[in-house]
Structure formats: C-alpha cells, structure tokens
Short mmCIF file of C-alpha atoms in Angstrom, two decimals:
data_model
loop_
_atom_site.label_atom_id
_atom_site.label_comp_id
_atom_site.label_asym_id
_atom_site.label_seq_id
_atom_site.Cartn_x
_atom_site.Cartn_y
_atom_site.Cartn_z
CA UNK A 1 48.30 -15.44 -27.00
CA UNK A 2 45.94 -15.71 -24.06
CA UNK A 3 42.66 -13.75 -23.91
CA UNK A 4 43.25 -9.99 -23.35
CA UNK A 5 41.16 -10.18 -20.20
CA UNK A 6 43.96 -12.21 -18.58
CA UNK A 7 46.39 -9.28 -19.16
CA UNK A 8 44.53 -7.11 -16.57
CA UNK A 9 43.31 -9.66 -14.00
CA UNK A 10 42.79 -6.82 -11.55
CA UNK A 11 42.24 -3.11 -12.03
CA UNK A 12 45.48 -1.35 -13.22
CA UNK A 13 47.32 0.77 -10.81
CA UNK A 14 49.54 3.49 -12.44
CA UNK A 15 50.47 7.09 -13.10
CA UNK A 16 49.44 9.32 -16.05
CA UNK A 17 51.16 12.46 -17.02
CA UNK A 18 48.06 14.52 -18.10
CA UNK A 19 47.07 16.13 -14.74
CA UNK A 20 50.44 17.52 -13.77
CA UNK A 21 52.15 18.08 -17.28
CA UNK A 22 49.34 18.30 -19.73
CA UNK A 23 50.46 18.01 -23.32
CA UNK A 24 54.02 18.90 -22.56
CA UNK A 25 55.42 16.02 -20.52
CA UNK A 26 59.03 15.22 -21.42
CA UNK A 27 61.64 12.39 -20.96
CA UNK A 28 63.00 13.53 -17.78
CA UNK A 29 59.61 13.95 -16.03
CA UNK A 30 58.67 10.45 -17.10
CA UNK A 31 61.84 8.89 -15.68
CA UNK A 32 61.50 10.93 -12.47
CA UNK A 33 57.94 9.58 -11.99
CA UNK A 34 59.09 6.11 -12.85
CA UNK A 35 61.91 6.24 -10.28
CA UNK A 36 59.57 7.45 -7.55
CA UNK A 37 56.96 4.67 -8.27
CA UNK A 38 59.62 1.96 -8.27
CA UNK A 39 61.07 3.27 -4.92
CA UNK A 40 57.83 3.99 -3.14
CA UNK A 41 54.74 2.44 -4.78
CA UNK A 42 55.77 -0.68 -6.71
CA UNK A 43 55.68 -2.90 -3.57
CA UNK A 44 51.95 -2.04 -3.18
CA UNK A 45 51.22 -3.04 -6.75
CA UNK A 46 51.50 0.30 -8.74
CA UNK A 47 53.18 -0.48 -11.99
CA UNK A 48 52.06 1.64 -15.09
CA UNK A 49 53.76 4.80 -16.18
CA UNK A 50 51.76 6.28 -18.99
CA UNK A 51 52.77 9.23 -21.41
CA UNK A 52 49.61 11.07 -22.20
CA UNK A 53 48.68 13.09 -25.37
CA UNK A 54 50.87 15.16 -27.80
CA UNK A 55 54.14 13.29 -27.24
CA UNK A 56 54.62 13.64 -31.10
CA UNK A 57 54.31 17.47 -31.06
CA UNK A 58 57.55 19.43 -30.69
CA UNK A 59 55.91 22.71 -29.69
CA UNK A 60 53.63 21.66 -26.89
CA UNK A 61 53.85 23.73 -23.75
CA UNK A 62 50.79 23.23 -21.44
CA UNK A 63 47.38 21.69 -21.48
CA UNK A 64 46.28 23.58 -24.59
CA UNK A 65 46.34 22.10 -28.07
CA UNK A 66 48.23 23.83 -30.93
CA UNK A 67 45.81 23.51 -34.04
CA UNK A 68 47.10 22.17 -37.15
CA UNK A 69 50.75 22.11 -35.90
CA UNK A 70 53.56 20.06 -37.44
CA UNK A 71 53.86 16.62 -35.82
CA UNK A 72 56.78 14.20 -35.69
CA UNK A 73 55.85 11.33 -38.10
CA UNK A 74 57.52 8.57 -40.24
CA UNK A 75 57.02 7.86 -43.94
CA UNK A 76 54.06 5.58 -43.22
CA UNK A 77 52.01 8.21 -41.27
CA UNK A 78 52.97 6.75 -37.89
CA UNK A 79 53.53 9.33 -35.15
CA UNK A 80 56.87 9.23 -33.36
CA UNK A 81 58.00 10.87 -29.98
CA UNK A 82 59.42 14.54 -30.63
CA UNK A 83 63.07 14.26 -30.00
CA UNK A 84 63.47 17.68 -28.54
CA UNK A 85 61.26 16.47 -25.69
CA UNK A 86 62.32 12.86 -25.72
CA UNK A 87 66.07 12.84 -26.75
CA UNK A 88 66.43 9.11 -26.56
CA UNK A 89 63.85 8.76 -29.30
CA UNK A 90 66.34 10.12 -31.96
CA UNK A 91 67.23 8.21 -35.08
CA UNK A 92 64.01 6.28 -35.21
CA UNK A 93 64.40 4.63 -31.75
CA UNK A 94 60.86 5.86 -30.66
CA UNK A 95 59.82 5.21 -27.13
CA UNK A 96 61.95 1.99 -26.79
CA UNK A 97 64.64 3.44 -24.69
CA UNK A 98 62.19 4.86 -22.18
CA UNK A 99 60.22 1.73 -22.10
CA UNK A 100 63.35 -0.19 -21.59
CA UNK A 101 64.28 2.05 -18.69
CA UNK A 102 60.78 1.66 -17.13
CA UNK A 103 60.96 -2.09 -17.54
CA UNK A 104 64.37 -2.00 -15.86
CA UNK A 105 62.53 -0.70 -12.81
CA UNK A 106 60.24 -3.66 -12.76
CA UNK A 107 57.37 -1.29 -14.07
CA UNK A 108 55.37 -1.18 -17.23
CA UNK A 109 55.07 1.67 -19.93
CA UNK A 110 52.01 3.08 -21.63
CA UNK A 111 51.05 5.75 -24.04
CA UNK A 112 48.25 7.70 -25.17
CA UNK A 113 47.05 7.77 -28.71
CA UNK A 114 44.15 9.46 -30.77
CA UNK A 115 41.81 7.50 -32.79
CA UNK A 116 42.42 7.47 -36.49
CA UNK A 117 45.11 8.81 -38.88
CA UNK A 118 47.08 12.06 -38.71
CA UNK A 119 45.67 14.85 -40.97
CA UNK A 120 49.32 15.47 -41.85
CA UNK A 121 49.76 11.94 -43.15
CA UNK A 122 46.49 12.34 -45.21
CA UNK A 123 47.73 15.75 -46.62
CA UNK A 124 51.02 14.12 -47.54
CA UNK A 125 49.31 10.99 -48.84
CA UNK A 126 51.69 8.64 -46.93
CA UNK A 127 51.80 5.05 -47.89
CA UNK A 128 50.37 2.57 -45.42
CA UNK A 129 52.77 -0.07 -44.34
CA UNK A 130 51.95 -3.54 -45.91
CA UNK A 131 49.28 -2.00 -48.12
CA UNK A 132 48.70 -0.64 -51.55
CA UNK A 133 46.61 2.03 -50.08
CA UNK A 134 47.55 5.39 -48.68
CA UNK A 135 46.39 7.39 -45.67
CA UNK A 136 44.27 9.58 -47.91
CA UNK A 137 42.29 6.44 -48.87
CA UNK A 138 41.29 5.51 -45.48
CA UNK A 139 40.64 8.94 -43.92
CA UNK A 140 37.10 9.63 -42.99
CA UNK A 141 36.83 13.37 -43.46
CA UNK A 142 33.55 13.92 -41.59
CA UNK A 143 34.94 11.81 -38.57
CA UNK A 144 36.87 14.47 -36.58
CA UNK A 145 37.53 15.26 -32.96
CA UNK A 146 35.74 18.23 -31.59
CA UNK A 147 38.58 19.29 -29.30
CA UNK A 148 41.84 18.33 -31.19
CA UNK A 149 42.82 18.87 -34.73
CA UNK A 150 45.43 16.29 -35.31
CA UNK A 151 43.43 13.30 -36.59
CA UNK A 152 40.72 12.05 -38.94
CA UNK A 153 38.78 8.95 -38.03
CA UNK A 154 39.11 5.97 -40.36
CA UNK A 155 36.68 4.42 -42.94
CA UNK A 156 35.52 0.84 -42.27
CA UNK A 157 37.84 -1.00 -44.77
CA UNK A 158 40.70 -3.39 -44.93
CA UNK A 159 43.25 -0.77 -45.41
CA UNK A 160 42.15 0.91 -42.13
CA UNK A 161 42.83 -2.25 -40.40
CA UNK A 162 46.36 -2.35 -42.01
CA UNK A 163 46.94 1.09 -40.61
CA UNK A 164 46.09 0.16 -37.13
CA UNK A 165 48.12 -2.96 -37.47
CA UNK A 166 51.13 -0.87 -38.47
CA UNK A 167 50.98 1.59 -35.41
CA UNK A 168 50.27 -1.18 -32.93
CA UNK A 169 53.13 -3.31 -34.19
CA UNK A 170 55.37 -0.18 -33.86
CA UNK A 171 54.22 0.34 -30.39
CA UNK A 172 54.80 -3.32 -29.42
CA UNK A 173 58.29 -3.04 -30.95
CA UNK A 174 58.99 -0.25 -28.52
CA UNK A 175 57.81 -2.35 -25.52
CA UNK A 176 54.46 -0.51 -24.80
CA UNK A 177 52.40 -2.35 -22.27
CA UNK A 178 49.29 -0.02 -22.19
CA UNK A 179 47.54 2.05 -24.66
CA UNK A 180 45.04 4.85 -23.65
CA UNK A 181 43.02 5.45 -26.95
CA UNK A 182 41.19 8.83 -26.98
CA UNK A 183 38.31 10.20 -28.95
CA UNK A 184 36.71 6.86 -29.15
CA UNK A 185 34.50 6.10 -26.20
CA UNK A 186 31.95 8.68 -25.86
CA UNK A 187 28.31 9.24 -26.67
CA UNK A 188 28.19 11.81 -29.56
CA UNK A 189 27.43 11.89 -33.26
CA UNK A 190 30.28 10.09 -35.29
CA UNK A 191 28.54 7.96 -38.01
CA UNK A 192 25.56 8.74 -39.93
CA UNK A 193 23.89 5.59 -38.57
CA UNK A 194 25.46 5.03 -35.14
CA UNK A 195 25.73 7.43 -32.27
CA UNK A 196 28.23 5.09 -30.56
CA UNK A 197 31.73 6.27 -31.45
CA UNK A 198 33.46 4.31 -34.10
CA UNK A 199 32.59 0.95 -32.81
CA UNK A 200 34.35 -0.72 -35.87
CA UNK A 201 37.55 1.35 -34.96
CA UNK A 202 37.46 -0.16 -31.51
CA UNK A 203 37.19 -3.50 -33.07
CA UNK A 204 40.05 -2.91 -35.30
CA UNK A 205 42.29 -1.76 -32.45
CA UNK A 206 41.29 -4.85 -30.69
CA UNK A 207 42.32 -7.04 -33.56
CA UNK A 208 45.61 -5.13 -34.07
CA UNK A 209 46.61 -5.54 -30.38
CA UNK A 210 45.70 -9.39 -30.48
CA UNK A 211 47.81 -9.77 -33.57
CA UNK A 212 50.93 -7.92 -32.39
CA UNK A 213 52.32 -10.67 -30.13
CA UNK A 214 52.60 -8.34 -27.07
CA UNK A 215 50.17 -8.16 -24.17
CA UNK A 216 48.93 -4.53 -24.18
CA UNK A 217 46.18 -3.37 -22.04
CA UNK A 218 43.63 -1.13 -23.83
CA UNK A 219 41.99 1.86 -22.15
CA UNK A 220 39.14 3.82 -24.01
CA UNK A 221 38.60 7.65 -23.55
CA UNK A 222 37.30 10.06 -22.96
CA UNK A 223 33.62 9.16 -22.11
CA UNK A 224 30.92 9.06 -21.16
CA UNK A 225 30.82 5.59 -22.48
CA UNK A 226 27.16 4.53 -23.13
CA UNK A 227 25.87 1.97 -20.66
CA UNK A 228 23.83 0.41 -23.44
CA UNK A 229 27.10 -0.73 -25.05
CA UNK A 230 28.72 -2.44 -22.10
CA UNK A 231 28.77 -5.76 -23.85
CA UNK A 232 30.60 -4.36 -26.79
CA UNK A 233 33.05 -2.60 -24.45
CA UNK A 234 33.67 -5.74 -22.40
CA UNK A 235 34.39 -7.80 -25.57
CA UNK A 236 37.08 -5.27 -26.88
CA UNK A 237 38.64 -3.25 -24.16
CA UNK A 238 40.06 -3.62 -20.60
CA UNK A 239 38.86 -0.35 -19.27
CA UNK A 240 36.61 2.66 -20.65
CA UNK A 241 35.86 5.99 -19.19
CA UNK A 242 32.52 6.89 -17.66
CA UNK A 243 32.76 10.66 -17.90
CA UNK A 244 34.75 13.47 -19.69
CA UNK A 245 38.05 14.65 -17.89
CA UNK A 246 37.66 14.33 -14.18
CA UNK A 247 39.30 17.17 -12.05
CA UNK A 248 39.59 18.21 -8.43
CA UNK A 249 36.30 19.78 -7.91
CA UNK A 250 33.53 18.54 -5.60
CA UNK A 251 30.72 18.73 -8.18
CA UNK A 252 32.50 16.34 -10.46
CA UNK A 253 33.29 13.95 -7.62
CA UNK A 254 29.47 14.17 -6.42
CA UNK A 255 28.43 13.20 -10.10
CA UNK A 256 30.48 10.05 -9.93
CA UNK A 257 28.08 8.50 -7.37
CA UNK A 258 25.39 8.34 -10.22
CA UNK A 259 27.97 7.03 -12.77
CA UNK A 260 29.10 4.31 -10.45
CA UNK A 261 25.47 3.38 -9.67
CA UNK A 262 24.75 3.25 -13.42
CA UNK A 263 27.66 0.79 -14.08
CA UNK A 264 27.17 -1.36 -11.00
CA UNK A 265 27.71 -4.83 -11.73
CA UNK A 266 29.65 -4.65 -14.90
CA UNK A 267 33.22 -4.88 -13.55
CA UNK A 268 34.72 -8.31 -13.89
CA UNK A 269 38.23 -9.73 -14.47
CA UNK A 270 39.78 -7.86 -17.42
CA UNK A 271 36.89 -5.37 -17.74
CA UNK A 272 36.76 -2.24 -15.53
CA UNK A 273 34.52 0.82 -15.87
CA UNK A 274 36.91 3.71 -15.39
CA UNK A 275 36.05 6.74 -13.06
CA UNK A 276 39.15 8.42 -14.68
CA UNK A 277 42.29 9.63 -13.03
CA UNK A 278 42.98 10.75 -9.44
CA UNK A 279 43.68 14.46 -9.51
CA UNK A 280 45.44 14.68 -6.11
CA UNK A 281 49.01 15.62 -5.33
CA UNK A 282 50.68 18.38 -7.30
CA UNK A 283 48.82 19.36 -10.42
CA UNK A 284 48.70 21.60 -13.51
CA UNK A 285 52.43 22.37 -13.52
CA UNK A 286 52.60 23.87 -16.94
CA UNK A 287 49.58 26.03 -16.72
CA UNK A 288 46.18 26.82 -15.14
CA UNK A 289 43.75 23.95 -15.91
CA UNK A 290 40.63 23.67 -13.81
CA UNK A 291 42.36 25.55 -11.13
CA UNK A 292 45.61 27.52 -10.43
CA UNK A 293 48.95 26.52 -12.00
CA UNK A 294 51.32 24.37 -10.06
CA UNK A 295 48.86 23.63 -7.18
CA UNK A 296 48.23 20.92 -4.69
CA UNK A 297 44.76 19.35 -5.32
CA UNK A 298 41.79 21.48 -4.52
CA UNK A 299 40.07 18.58 -2.86
CA UNK A 300 39.97 18.76 0.85
CA UNK A 301 41.38 15.79 2.81
CA UNK A 302 37.85 14.43 3.42
CA UNK A 303 37.10 14.70 -0.22
CA UNK A 304 40.29 12.77 -1.04
CA UNK A 305 39.07 10.00 1.28
CA UNK A 306 35.79 10.04 -0.71
CA UNK A 307 37.60 9.94 -4.01
CA UNK A 308 39.88 7.04 -3.05
CA UNK A 309 37.03 5.19 -1.29
CA UNK A 310 34.46 5.30 -4.24
CA UNK A 311 37.18 4.42 -6.83
CA UNK A 312 38.43 1.60 -4.57
CA UNK A 313 35.20 -0.09 -3.80
CA UNK A 314 33.86 0.36 -7.32
CA UNK A 315 37.17 -1.24 -8.55
CA UNK A 316 37.95 1.58 -11.03
CA UNK A 317 41.39 1.53 -12.31
CA UNK A 318 43.61 3.83 -10.39
CA UNK A 319 45.76 6.29 -12.31
CA UNK A 320 47.44 8.84 -10.18
CA UNK A 321 47.46 12.31 -11.75
CA UNK A 322 49.99 14.38 -9.62
CA UNK A 323 53.74 14.63 -10.00
CA UNK A 324 54.80 11.72 -7.87
CA UNK A 325 58.23 13.19 -6.69
CA UNK A 326 56.26 16.14 -5.07
CA UNK A 327 53.80 13.95 -3.05
CA UNK A 328 53.46 15.03 0.66
CA UNK A 329 53.01 12.46 3.34
CA UNK A 330 49.25 12.44 3.20
CA UNK A 331 49.11 11.87 -0.44
CA UNK A 332 51.50 8.96 -0.16
CA UNK A 333 49.61 7.47 2.59
CA UNK A 334 46.57 7.20 0.38
CA UNK A 335 48.46 5.19 -2.23
CA UNK A 336 50.26 2.78 0.22
CA UNK A 337 47.41 1.59 2.48
CA UNK A 338 47.67 -2.02 2.25
CA UNK A 339 44.19 -2.84 3.49
CA UNK A 340 42.86 -0.46 0.84
CA UNK A 341 44.82 -1.86 -2.03
CA UNK A 342 43.80 -5.35 -1.08
CA UNK A 343 40.14 -4.24 -1.32
CA UNK A 344 40.69 -2.62 -4.57
CA UNK A 345 42.40 -5.54 -6.09
CA UNK A 346 40.46 -8.49 -4.42
CA UNK A 347 37.03 -7.52 -3.54
CA UNK A 348 33.95 -8.35 -5.70
CA UNK A 349 30.34 -7.71 -6.02
CA UNK A 350 30.37 -3.90 -5.23
CA UNK A 351 26.93 -2.33 -4.91
CA UNK A 352 25.14 0.72 -3.56
CA UNK A 353 22.95 -0.36 -0.61
CA UNK A 354 21.62 3.03 0.42
CA UNK A 355 21.37 6.57 -0.74
CA UNK A 356 19.34 9.74 0.26
CA UNK A 357 20.33 13.41 -0.14
CA UNK A 358 22.89 13.32 2.67
CA UNK A 359 24.43 9.78 2.78
CA UNK A 360 25.59 7.21 0.33
CA UNK A 361 26.57 3.66 1.38
CA UNK A 362 28.37 1.05 -0.85
CA UNK A 363 29.38 -2.57 0.17
CA UNK A 364 31.39 -5.24 -1.50
CA UNK A 365 32.74 -8.72 -0.71
CA UNK A 366 36.06 -10.13 0.06
CA UNK A 367 37.27 -13.56 1.31
CA UNK A 368 35.33 -14.26 4.56
CA UNK A 369 34.93 -10.36 4.94
CA UNK A 370 32.79 -7.44 3.85
CA UNK A 371 33.65 -3.92 2.93
CA UNK A 372 31.39 -1.03 3.73
CA UNK A 373 31.94 2.67 2.44
CA UNK A 374 29.89 5.28 4.15
CA UNK A 375 30.00 8.82 2.48
CA UNK A 376 28.65 11.95 4.02
CA UNK A 377 27.75 14.14 0.78
CA UNK A 378 26.41 16.89 3.00
CA UNK A 379 28.06 20.33 3.69
CA UNK A 380 28.26 19.71 7.45
CA UNK A 381 29.86 17.06 9.78
CA UNK A 382 27.33 14.46 10.61
CA UNK A 383 26.83 11.50 12.83
CA UNK A 384 25.64 8.68 10.68
CA UNK A 385 24.32 5.21 11.66
CA UNK A 386 24.59 2.94 8.66
CA UNK A 387 22.26 -0.05 8.67
CA UNK A 388 24.31 -3.16 7.65
CA UNK A 389 21.61 -5.87 8.12
CA UNK A 390 21.20 -6.16 4.36
CA UNK A 391 24.64 -7.60 3.93
CA UNK A 392 25.39 -9.17 7.47
CA UNK A 393 23.45 -11.32 9.74
CA UNK A 394 21.24 -9.29 12.17
CA UNK A 395 21.95 -9.20 15.91
CA UNK A 396 25.33 -10.58 15.35
CA UNK A 397 28.64 -8.84 16.52
CA UNK A 398 31.48 -8.22 14.04
CA UNK A 399 34.83 -6.77 14.22
CA UNK A 400 35.33 -3.60 12.13
CA UNK A 401 38.39 -1.87 11.05
CA UNK A 402 38.31 1.68 9.66
CA UNK A 403 40.89 1.39 6.81
CA UNK A 404 41.92 5.01 6.71
CA UNK A 405 42.27 5.69 10.29
CA UNK A 406 43.12 2.23 11.50
CA UNK A 407 40.54 2.54 14.30
CA UNK A 408 39.01 -0.79 15.43
CA UNK A 409 35.50 -1.32 16.87
CA UNK A 410 32.81 -3.90 17.29
CA UNK A 411 29.49 -3.41 15.34
CA UNK A 412 26.13 -5.09 15.35
CA UNK A 413 23.31 -4.06 12.94
CA UNK A 414 24.71 -0.67 12.37
CA UNK A 415 27.89 1.20 12.08
CA UNK A 416 27.87 4.51 14.05
CA UNK A 417 30.46 7.15 12.81
CA UNK A 418 30.92 10.75 12.53
CA UNK A 419 32.16 12.07 9.11
CA UNK A 420 33.38 15.51 7.97
CA UNK A 421 31.70 17.31 5.06
CA UNK A 422 32.15 15.44 1.76
CA UNK A 423 34.06 12.80 3.62
CA UNK A 424 34.03 8.93 3.82
CA UNK A 425 34.62 6.12 6.15
CA UNK A 426 35.76 2.70 4.80
CA UNK A 427 35.33 -0.48 6.93
CA UNK A 428 36.71 -3.93 6.66
CA UNK A 429 34.35 -6.15 8.56
CA UNK A 430 35.27 -9.71 9.79
#
C-alpha cells in the first residue's frame, strides 16, 4: 500500500454526528446526512460521513455518557453497532450495510473509536483474535479516560498489537474509510514516564491500519495535542486536535488564533493540525450541550465568517457539526463557496503576518495568487487598513476579490475594509 499521507492529499471535508446528535445518532440520521451531502456538497469536495462516539451503546440518548453500561460486543472483545439504533447491523453485519450505502452515493464512511479495550471485555476475559492472550492480559488498569468509563488503555506488548489489528481489520471489512480515535492525543498524565498520551498506542493503531489493506484516514482526539510532539504526530496520523471540544462560543473561537499561531508551518500533505469541528447549522438536537437544545448556532454571522476563514486559511480539516438537512441558505453558502474551497484545498504556506489586540491578519499562497484574511477581534465595527507589503510588491496594483461577498477592488500596499464585530474578510489577490 502507499504511504498513509497519500490517502489525505488535501485536508478532509466531511460531516460528524457529535455536535447535532451527541452519543445517540442512529442509522436513519446517518443516511439522511449522507443523502444531503451527496446532493448538495459532494460536487464541492465534501465526502466523509462520520459516526461519532457510543454507536455500540444501546441506551445512549443525548450528549451524556452512561457510566459502566452494557455495550454491544463480540466474543473477541470488539465493539459492534447497537442493532436497536442501527438495524442493518443485525446478525453480525456491523457497519458494512451503512458503509455500502454511503459508498453508493460516492462518499466515504468513518467511525469514532476510543483508545484501548472495553472494560466489559476485560471483565469477561474475552480471547483476543489470533492470540493466546486475553483482553484481561492487555488492559492497563491505571490508564483510563477521565470522562468516559467504557475503556482501559493497553499495555505496551505484542498482544495489544494483536487486539488493535483485530479491531482495525474488522472496521476495514465493514468498509470504513476514516477513524477518529479519542482519548489519545492530549497533554495529560497517562504513563508514569511520559506525559504524552499513549504514544505507543498511536503507533500500534498506525501499524494496524497500515496492515489492514484498506486506506483509512486516521484522526486523533481530543487535544490539546502537544506542539513538542508534532514530528511523532506527523509520522503516525493524518490529523490531530489542537484543543478540547470546540463549540459555538466566541471565547473558544478567540482562543483558536493562538492555537493556529502555535502550529503555524506544520500542515503538509497528509498531515493536518485540526481546529476541530464546525459547530454551525442546527446543533444539540438531543439535549442541551454548551447552549440550548435543538438550536441554530450561537455564532453570529460575522463570527461564522471568522470561523470558516481561520479554519480555511490555516488548512484545518473541515468537519461540519450541524444536522445537514436543516441547513438554511446562509449555512449552505458557507460550505459551497468555490473560491473558499479552492483556497482550503490548494493554498500553502499560511502564516500570521500581523496581530494586535483588535486585529489579526493571516496570509497564504496559491498558484500565481495570494490569500489574505483580515479579522476584527474587537467588539465594535471597525475600519481596518491592512498592510500587505510584507507579502506583495510595494507600490504595485493588484486585483482583489473578497471571497465571501464577491466584491472586487484594486489594492496597492494596503487593503482597506470595514468589518463587523468578531467578523472577517477573506481576499484572493491576483
């Protein structure tokens, strides 16, 4: 097989079920979002439909986790989709029928997993497929997630590798194209001698994917991934989270300017620092989560322009969080702007070129063009004159297209614009 970096030559574009359905997404909802993407977004490059956490839990109802609940599992300690939520998974079919449906639409299918082995499998001492060991032998009982009780981390041993091989081979047989592995890319205490979460488990998952004979993009969560471990992350994963869960609140968006600056210059083909999902559109349908239940995003329209602009010029993967069939025209317009998608997929060399307490400016390169993103991080509408002489020849006229509004202008030395509070302008300069 080719190098895994070839499997994501550009930052992935997709939808993830967490922001709208939490832990309780079902088969019908996955298919409805896939149908919408195929009809409205596929032509712009959107392709991944990702089923997030707890698909193996029959009683999941909202964004909360049911502690020490019974999970759907096979004799080898491998979690399976709960048939009451995913009827096509009955009789051991797993996610293959849903993956086949998604593939029939010309899209790709992904799932969320937790690092490690189910505690339930350890309690039952399940045999590991193709191993003389059991799940009890590989469980690291002091390596547990602080926010979910389902799993134990794994010991650094050959049998642990066999367990990861067994689950990845199962997912490959279902037709999974994308895996979001959680509780694995975060700065917190996990091993006695290493504050970087389970580095050997990341390597085991990488090895298992490379050996499964299917091209599966690997995403690591939740973050914050440590900048000092960028080389290790680039060697083992396609994308990794820079923060904890990102929601539709200005303070979280404001913090992302610092995170993007910290990770500036790391993004390359097959390796993408991940700003997390796009919490826009219809969110939190099954319960209150960082805001009212069943709401449209709390971000103002200017803040949504800022969100999309920063994620786009930084080349973060774009995983839409709202329920796609309930998109309004404005939300859809953000996802189908061809000039924006072209920048996100093809630009390079993004960097912050200016920042003070009111304004942030980023720039990146395209083929015979430049992109300039101007952000007003102040609470009031402001007129801004952005100096562009550090990236373009001084005293030379250039044509400029503001990507979101479509307004055209001629610029020289500075870009003059008026931006609403927490808003952004994004320019393509020829």
